[in-house]
Amino acid sequence: MTEPVWGPVHRDIVDLLADHPADVPAVVDHLTKLQDMLVRLPPLEASCPLADFNRLYLTITESVLNGLYDDRFADPVFLSRLDVEFAARYFDAMRLWTDSSPGTPKAWACLFQRMRGPDARPLPSAAAGVNAHINFDLPFALVTTFDSLESEPVDGTDQHRDYLEINNIFADKIPGLRRGYLERWQLLIDMLNGDIDDWYQGELVEYTRDVAWRNAQKIWRCRHDPAAHECERARLDDTAAALGRLLLSPLGAFLQ
């Protein structure tokens, strides 16, 4: 008999993934419950590779929710819808993997495949998840959001400025998040490096999210052409998967 994909928490995760969260508080609730389940996965327990990413994603999403409560964004309807569509793609990838579907995005499969492995380290695992979610999921989530709101991805709009404001949330949260993945000796090296690691990773997130916006604009222009749309999907999935495999390779250990 084949062991369930999610081991002892398989049924709990299947039940959680049965519905899409409808708003940002529900996304936070889903991510919180999922984190509680993922850290109970053997054999790595609390060091589960997907839990390493999910913890980061939860922290950023909680900050987005707080920003919505504090009127931080000019177009909260847009940002709320984007957050829900963005999360849906992550949960859909997990659902496909749960069903052993060949349709599981390659960008996510390379991380899911490491769930049973003993060599996936926290920071590369989190980085691989961020790579899949931003480089692959985000452009399509943007297109779906704009389509549902009967708008379009145009530079300089309130929606674009709100999108860029998320970069500031990353910049604020990255230092603490990154250090949370480090061991004591690594923290010492990090201290000796000063702020350079935080600055570099902040710049990398900003650049990557800008590329995702540009890719969304490209997909938007071909959204009614199934062949061109599929070509873009395959291209972005292959590119993100290649980077994900690199991040999870022995070379990725240098992230630590």
XYZ file of C-alpha atoms in Angstrom, residues 88-244:
157
model
C -5.053 29.867 -4.608
C -2.221 28.930 -6.970
C -0.069 27.707 -4.062
C -2.907 25.636 -2.636
C -3.792 24.310 -6.100
C -0.198 23.143 -6.597
C -0.389 21.290 -3.288
C -3.720 19.760 -4.282
C -2.304 18.530 -7.596
C 0.704 17.041 -5.811
C -1.624 15.356 -3.317
C -3.448 13.709 -6.238
C -0.120 12.690 -7.858
C -1.221 14.702 -10.864
C 1.195 15.147 -13.781
C -0.209 18.662 -13.966
C 1.666 19.685 -10.814
C 3.806 22.701 -11.777
C 7.446 21.700 -12.101
C 8.390 24.815 -10.150
C 6.594 23.399 -7.097
C 7.311 19.711 -7.695
C 11.042 20.224 -7.191
C 10.323 21.430 -3.632
C 7.568 18.902 -2.876
C 9.923 16.094 -3.904
C 12.281 17.068 -1.086
C 9.704 16.457 1.622
C 11.160 13.043 2.438
C 14.787 13.921 1.912
C 17.306 14.467 4.710
C 19.307 17.148 2.922
C 16.905 20.062 2.365
C 18.132 23.005 4.430
C 15.813 25.742 5.713
C 16.953 28.845 3.832
C 17.325 27.183 0.388
C 13.937 25.514 0.914
C 12.278 28.835 1.721
C 14.033 30.449 -1.255
C 12.843 27.663 -3.580
C 9.267 28.249 -2.437
C 9.560 32.000 -2.959
C 10.997 31.318 -6.420
C 8.045 29.115 -7.420
C 5.469 31.475 -5.961
C 6.835 34.713 -7.439
C 8.449 33.588 -10.696
C 5.661 31.194 -11.670
C 2.472 31.845 -9.679
C 2.495 35.619 -9.392
C 2.242 36.619 -13.084
C -0.814 34.398 -13.567
C -2.394 35.557 -10.305
C -1.993 39.146 -11.515
C -3.670 38.371 -14.839
C -6.581 36.580 -13.151
C -6.997 39.472 -10.718
C -7.006 42.162 -13.392
C -9.390 40.138 -15.522
C -11.846 39.708 -12.652
C -11.705 43.431 -11.835
C -12.014 44.438 -15.511
C -8.760 46.347 -15.259
C -5.275 45.772 -16.683
C -1.632 45.848 -15.551
C -0.533 49.412 -16.302
C 2.580 51.028 -14.846
C 2.086 54.022 -12.572
C -1.495 53.233 -11.524
C -2.680 52.946 -7.921
C -2.709 49.192 -8.410
C 0.896 49.165 -9.585
C 1.959 51.391 -6.672
C 0.203 49.051 -4.219
C 1.972 46.132 -5.860
C 5.312 47.881 -5.338
C 4.404 48.665 -1.727
C 4.624 44.936 -1.010
C 8.360 45.264 -1.703
C 8.577 47.466 1.390
C 6.892 44.754 3.449
C 9.484 42.260 2.227
C 12.298 44.714 3.011
C 10.965 45.118 6.537
C 10.491 41.405 7.193
C 13.403 39.800 5.313
C 16.140 40.416 7.932
C 14.254 38.712 10.747
C 12.939 35.942 8.527
C 16.340 35.151 7.053
C 18.068 35.038 10.432
C 15.363 32.696 11.676
C 16.722 30.049 9.294
C 20.336 30.362 10.432
C 22.290 28.350 12.984
C 24.368 30.034 15.675
C 27.659 29.968 13.771
C 25.909 31.289 10.677
C 24.447 34.141 12.690
C 27.971 35.114 13.700
C 29.048 35.300 10.054
C 25.893 37.218 9.257
C 26.717 39.752 11.954
C 30.216 40.213 10.498
C 28.690 40.840 7.059
C 26.660 43.742 8.405
C 23.613 44.744 6.364
C 24.895 43.567 2.985
C 22.983 40.253 2.977
C 19.713 41.966 3.912
C 20.239 44.644 1.260
C 21.088 42.111 -1.448
C 18.090 39.882 -0.754
C 15.785 42.889 -0.598
C 17.061 44.013 -3.992
C 16.613 40.491 -5.343
C 12.972 40.337 -4.210
C 12.294 43.752 -5.752
C 13.865 42.717 -9.057
C 12.055 39.365 -9.119
C 8.663 40.955 -8.426
C 9.291 43.511 -11.172
C 10.007 40.664 -13.604
C 6.751 39.008 -12.493
C 4.856 42.231 -13.277
C 6.450 42.390 -16.746
C 5.582 38.748 -17.351
C 1.994 39.454 -16.298
C 1.828 42.241 -18.877
C 3.096 39.809 -21.515
C 0.568 37.124 -20.534
C -2.189 39.759 -20.468
C -1.593 40.561 -24.116
C -1.972 36.901 -25.136
C -4.614 35.823 -22.616
C -7.178 35.096 -25.366
C -4.715 33.000 -27.373
C -4.621 29.503 -25.780
C -1.475 28.386 -27.627
C 0.497 31.528 -26.722
C -0.793 31.408 -23.143
C 0.316 27.797 -22.761
C 3.695 28.682 -24.234
C 4.170 31.351 -21.577
C 2.999 28.990 -18.831
C 5.458 26.303 -19.889
C 8.295 28.812 -20.272
C 7.815 30.306 -16.817
C 7.341 26.888 -15.210
C 10.524 25.516 -16.803
C 12.536 28.593 -15.842
C 11.317 28.609 -12.233
C 11.859 24.837 -11.945
C 15.452 25.146 -13.149
C 16.154 27.864 -10.597
C 14.380 25.885 -7.885
